[in-house]
Short mmCIF file of C-alpha atoms in Angstrom, two decimals:
data_model
loop_
_atom_site.label_atom_id
_atom_site.label_comp_id
_atom_site.label_asym_id
_atom_site.label_seq_id
_atom_site.Cartn_x
_atom_site.Cartn_y
_atom_site.Cartn_z
CA UNK A 432 133.78 92.00 45.63
CA UNK A 433 132.92 92.38 41.98
CA UNK A 434 132.61 89.23 39.94
CA UNK A 435 132.74 89.24 36.14
CA UNK A 436 130.42 86.78 34.43
CA UNK A 437 131.52 86.19 30.87
CA UNK A 438 129.73 84.44 28.02
CA UNK A 439 131.56 82.13 25.67
CA UNK A 440 134.81 83.76 24.69
CA UNK A 441 136.80 83.74 21.44
CA UNK A 442 135.47 83.11 17.94
CA UNK A 443 135.32 79.98 15.90
CA UNK A 444 136.75 79.51 12.45
CA UNK A 445 134.48 80.80 9.76
CA UNK A 446 132.75 83.21 12.05
CA UNK A 447 133.05 86.89 11.44
CA UNK A 448 135.34 88.54 13.89
CA UNK A 449 133.22 90.97 15.87
CA UNK A 450 133.53 93.21 18.90
CA UNK A 451 134.57 91.43 22.09
CA UNK A 452 131.71 90.90 24.48
CA UNK A 453 132.21 91.99 28.09
CA UNK A 454 130.42 90.32 30.97
CA UNK A 455 128.07 92.28 33.25
CA UNK A 456 129.65 93.06 36.66
CA UNK A 457 127.99 91.56 39.75
CA UNK A 458 128.72 93.14 43.17
CA UNK A 459 128.74 90.85 46.19
CA UNK A 460 127.12 92.88 49.04
CA UNK A 461 127.72 90.31 51.79
CA UNK A 462 130.82 92.07 53.24
CA UNK A 463 128.91 95.38 53.27
CA UNK A 464 126.10 93.82 55.32
CA UNK A 465 128.63 92.57 57.87
CA UNK A 466 130.20 96.02 58.05
CA UNK A 467 126.77 97.59 58.56
CA UNK A 468 126.07 95.36 61.56
CA UNK A 469 129.49 96.16 63.03
CA UNK A 470 128.86 99.91 62.72
CA UNK A 471 125.39 99.55 64.23
CA UNK A 472 126.80 97.64 67.20
CA UNK A 473 129.53 100.25 67.65
CA UNK A 474 127.12 103.19 67.75
CA UNK A 475 124.74 101.40 70.13
CA UNK A 476 127.56 100.66 72.57
CA UNK A 477 129.09 104.13 72.41
CA UNK A 478 125.73 105.81 72.94
CA UNK A 479 125.15 103.60 76.01
CA UNK A 480 128.56 104.34 77.55
CA UNK A 481 128.27 108.08 76.95
CA UNK A 482 125.03 108.66 78.88
CA UNK A 483 125.28 111.88 80.93
CA UNK A 484 125.75 111.52 84.67
CA UNK A 485 123.39 113.55 86.82
CA UNK A 486 124.52 115.36 89.93
CA UNK A 487 122.01 116.09 92.65
CA UNK A 488 122.22 119.64 93.97
CA UNK A 489 120.37 121.03 96.94
CA UNK A 490 118.88 124.37 95.94
CA UNK A 491 116.96 126.68 98.26
CA UNK A 492 113.19 126.66 97.93
CA UNK A 493 111.56 130.10 97.62
CA UNK A 494 109.59 131.08 100.68
CA UNK A 495 105.99 131.67 99.62
CA UNK A 496 104.31 131.94 103.00
CA UNK A 497 105.53 134.87 105.15
CA UNK A 498 104.53 132.97 108.25
CA UNK A 499 106.35 129.83 107.19
CA UNK A 500 109.03 128.71 109.62
CA UNK A 501 112.55 128.48 108.26
CA UNK A 502 114.95 125.69 109.08
CA UNK A 503 117.37 126.57 111.86
CA UNK A 504 121.00 125.60 111.38
CA UNK A 505 123.59 124.79 114.00
CA UNK A 506 125.92 127.79 113.78
CA UNK A 507 128.86 125.78 115.11
CA UNK A 508 128.57 123.32 112.22
CA UNK A 509 127.94 125.89 109.48
CA UNK A 510 130.61 126.97 107.00
CA UNK A 511 130.08 129.33 104.07
CA UNK A 512 132.24 128.98 100.96
CA UNK A 513 132.69 131.91 98.57
CA UNK A 514 134.06 130.98 95.13
CA UNK A 515 135.98 133.63 93.23
CA UNK A 516 138.25 133.98 90.20
CA UNK A 517 141.68 132.38 89.73
CA UNK A 518 140.50 129.24 91.57
CA UNK A 519 140.45 131.16 94.85
CA UNK A 520 138.17 130.01 97.65
CA UNK A 521 137.14 132.19 100.56
CA UNK A 522 135.32 130.78 103.55
CA UNK A 523 134.08 131.66 107.00
CA UNK A 524 132.36 129.82 109.82
CA UNK A 525 129.28 130.99 111.64
CA UNK A 526 126.78 133.47 110.24
CA UNK A 527 126.84 137.10 109.21
CA UNK A 528 125.36 139.56 111.65
CA UNK A 529 126.59 137.72 114.73
CA UNK A 530 127.91 140.62 116.83
CA UNK A 531 129.23 138.39 119.59
CA UNK A 532 131.19 136.13 117.24
CA UNK A 533 131.59 137.97 113.92
CA UNK A 534 132.83 135.67 111.14
CA UNK A 535 136.43 135.96 109.98
CA UNK A 536 137.06 135.52 106.25
CA UNK A 537 139.84 133.09 105.31
CA UNK A 538 141.40 132.33 101.94
CA UNK A 539 142.48 129.04 100.39
CA UNK A 540 142.35 127.16 97.08
CA UNK A 541 141.26 123.81 95.65
CA UNK A 542 143.02 120.58 96.43
CA UNK A 543 143.79 118.33 99.39
CA UNK A 544 145.91 121.00 101.06
CA UNK A 545 143.26 123.64 100.42
CA UNK A 546 139.51 123.67 100.90
CA UNK A 547 139.36 119.87 101.14
CA UNK A 548 141.66 119.92 104.17
CA UNK A 549 139.58 122.72 105.74
CA UNK A 550 136.35 120.78 105.27
CA UNK A 551 137.81 117.50 106.55
CA UNK A 552 139.03 119.14 109.75
CA UNK A 553 135.69 120.83 110.25
CA UNK A 554 133.83 117.58 109.55
CA UNK A 555 136.28 115.14 111.14
CA UNK A 556 133.83 113.64 113.63
CA UNK A 557 131.18 112.76 111.07
CA UNK A 558 133.79 111.73 108.48
CA UNK A 559 135.44 109.21 110.83
CA UNK A 560 132.10 107.82 111.99
CA UNK A 561 130.97 107.24 108.40
CA UNK A 562 134.27 105.56 107.51
CA UNK A 563 133.71 103.09 110.35
CA UNK A 564 130.21 102.40 109.06
CA UNK A 565 131.61 101.80 105.57
CA UNK A 566 134.10 99.31 106.98
CA UNK A 567 131.29 97.43 108.73
CA UNK A 568 129.41 97.29 105.43
CA UNK A 569 132.46 95.89 103.65
CA UNK A 570 132.96 93.25 106.35
CA UNK A 571 129.30 92.27 106.17
CA UNK A 572 128.55 93.29 109.74
CA UNK A 573 125.63 95.43 108.52
CA UNK A 574 123.47 95.33 105.42
CA UNK A 575 122.96 98.15 102.92
CA UNK A 576 119.71 99.34 104.49
CA UNK A 577 121.20 99.51 108.00
CA UNK A 578 124.25 101.33 106.66
CA UNK A 579 122.16 104.01 104.94
CA UNK A 580 120.01 104.51 108.04
CA UNK A 581 122.99 104.93 110.36
CA UNK A 582 124.80 107.14 107.85
CA UNK A 583 121.85 109.49 107.57
CA UNK A 584 121.69 109.76 111.35
CA UNK A 585 125.36 110.73 111.49
CA UNK A 586 124.99 113.29 108.72
CA UNK A 587 121.98 114.86 110.37
CA UNK A 588 123.49 115.10 113.84
CA UNK A 589 127.23 115.61 113.35
CA UNK A 590 128.08 116.59 109.77
CA UNK A 591 128.87 120.13 108.65
CA UNK A 592 126.34 122.37 106.93
CA UNK A 593 127.85 124.05 103.88
CA UNK A 594 126.54 127.14 102.10
CA UNK A 595 128.10 127.61 98.66
CA UNK A 596 128.17 130.98 96.93
CA UNK A 597 130.02 132.35 93.90
CA UNK A 598 130.84 135.80 92.61
CA UNK A 599 130.84 136.87 88.95
CA UNK A 600 134.49 135.92 88.45
CA UNK A 601 134.09 132.29 89.53
CA UNK A 602 134.11 129.61 86.83
CA UNK A 603 131.60 126.83 86.32
CA UNK A 604 134.38 124.31 86.93
CA UNK A 605 134.87 125.75 90.43
CA UNK A 606 131.24 125.01 91.28
CA UNK A 607 131.56 121.44 90.00
CA UNK A 608 134.80 120.94 91.96
CA UNK A 609 133.32 122.18 95.23
CA UNK A 610 130.31 119.88 94.77
CA UNK A 611 132.73 116.98 94.35
CA UNK A 612 134.36 118.00 97.63
CA UNK A 613 130.98 117.70 99.36
CA UNK A 614 130.92 114.01 98.46
CA UNK A 615 134.55 113.44 99.42
CA UNK A 616 134.27 114.93 102.91
CA UNK A 617 130.77 113.52 103.60
CA UNK A 618 129.15 116.90 104.13
CA UNK A 619 125.72 116.73 105.73
CA UNK A 620 123.65 119.44 104.08
CA UNK A 621 124.89 121.79 101.37
CA UNK A 622 123.16 124.30 99.14
CA UNK A 623 124.01 126.86 96.45
CA UNK A 624 122.66 130.34 97.14
CA UNK A 625 123.33 133.86 95.85
CA UNK A 626 126.25 135.78 97.26
CA UNK A 627 125.34 138.91 99.23
CA UNK A 628 126.72 142.44 98.95
CA UNK A 629 128.12 142.14 102.45
CA UNK A 630 130.11 139.08 101.43
CA UNK A 631 131.41 140.82 98.31
CA UNK A 632 132.53 143.67 100.55
CA UNK A 633 134.29 141.15 102.79
CA UNK A 634 136.22 139.79 99.80
CA UNK A 635 137.14 143.30 98.67
CA UNK A 636 138.32 144.22 102.15
CA UNK A 637 140.37 141.03 102.41
CA UNK A 638 142.16 141.81 99.14
CA UNK A 639 142.94 145.32 100.34
CA UNK A 640 144.31 144.09 103.67
CA UNK A 641 146.25 141.17 102.13
CA UNK A 642 147.52 142.43 98.75
CA UNK A 643 150.38 139.91 98.58
CA UNK A 644 148.48 136.81 99.67
#
């Protein structure tokens, strides 16, 4: 706050009456220093709490060696998800080109009654096994290292393999949402790859055959 320091005021008898002298203002900066420290603390804390969270995504590695062997997937555990506009999700099990068991395209949406329910049913065995392992960890029957080892074994042997693709009408939020679903349902391996022309044709055909769905 400002403090006014005044010299002797008034005038004595016999002295010539002159202009009144004003004291020089003195500003006390102590409250401003306290405010500065408060602001500094505030910005440090907010910058710490607002650190971006990273999400790990499995992306396909380009094949450089023509003779390099590719990883073989269990067809029975493979599901392909096709993201499209209006929060629509198409999916099919198996692989394209299988003449004996050609894949059938299905349609659903996001949410527990949609793609999450589809994935949980497809991944029920691995999901239930991991939940039991989590309960053992909570009860202290196993340590963290043992839990991770057993969980990885379950994911590798029993969990579903998910291939995620998106057309031009899909939104970025849809991709983020489907990646969240991978964590919820305990999917084993999942990767984002480019959608093929054959799959786009499948979506187009589905819309033509089911105009009201």
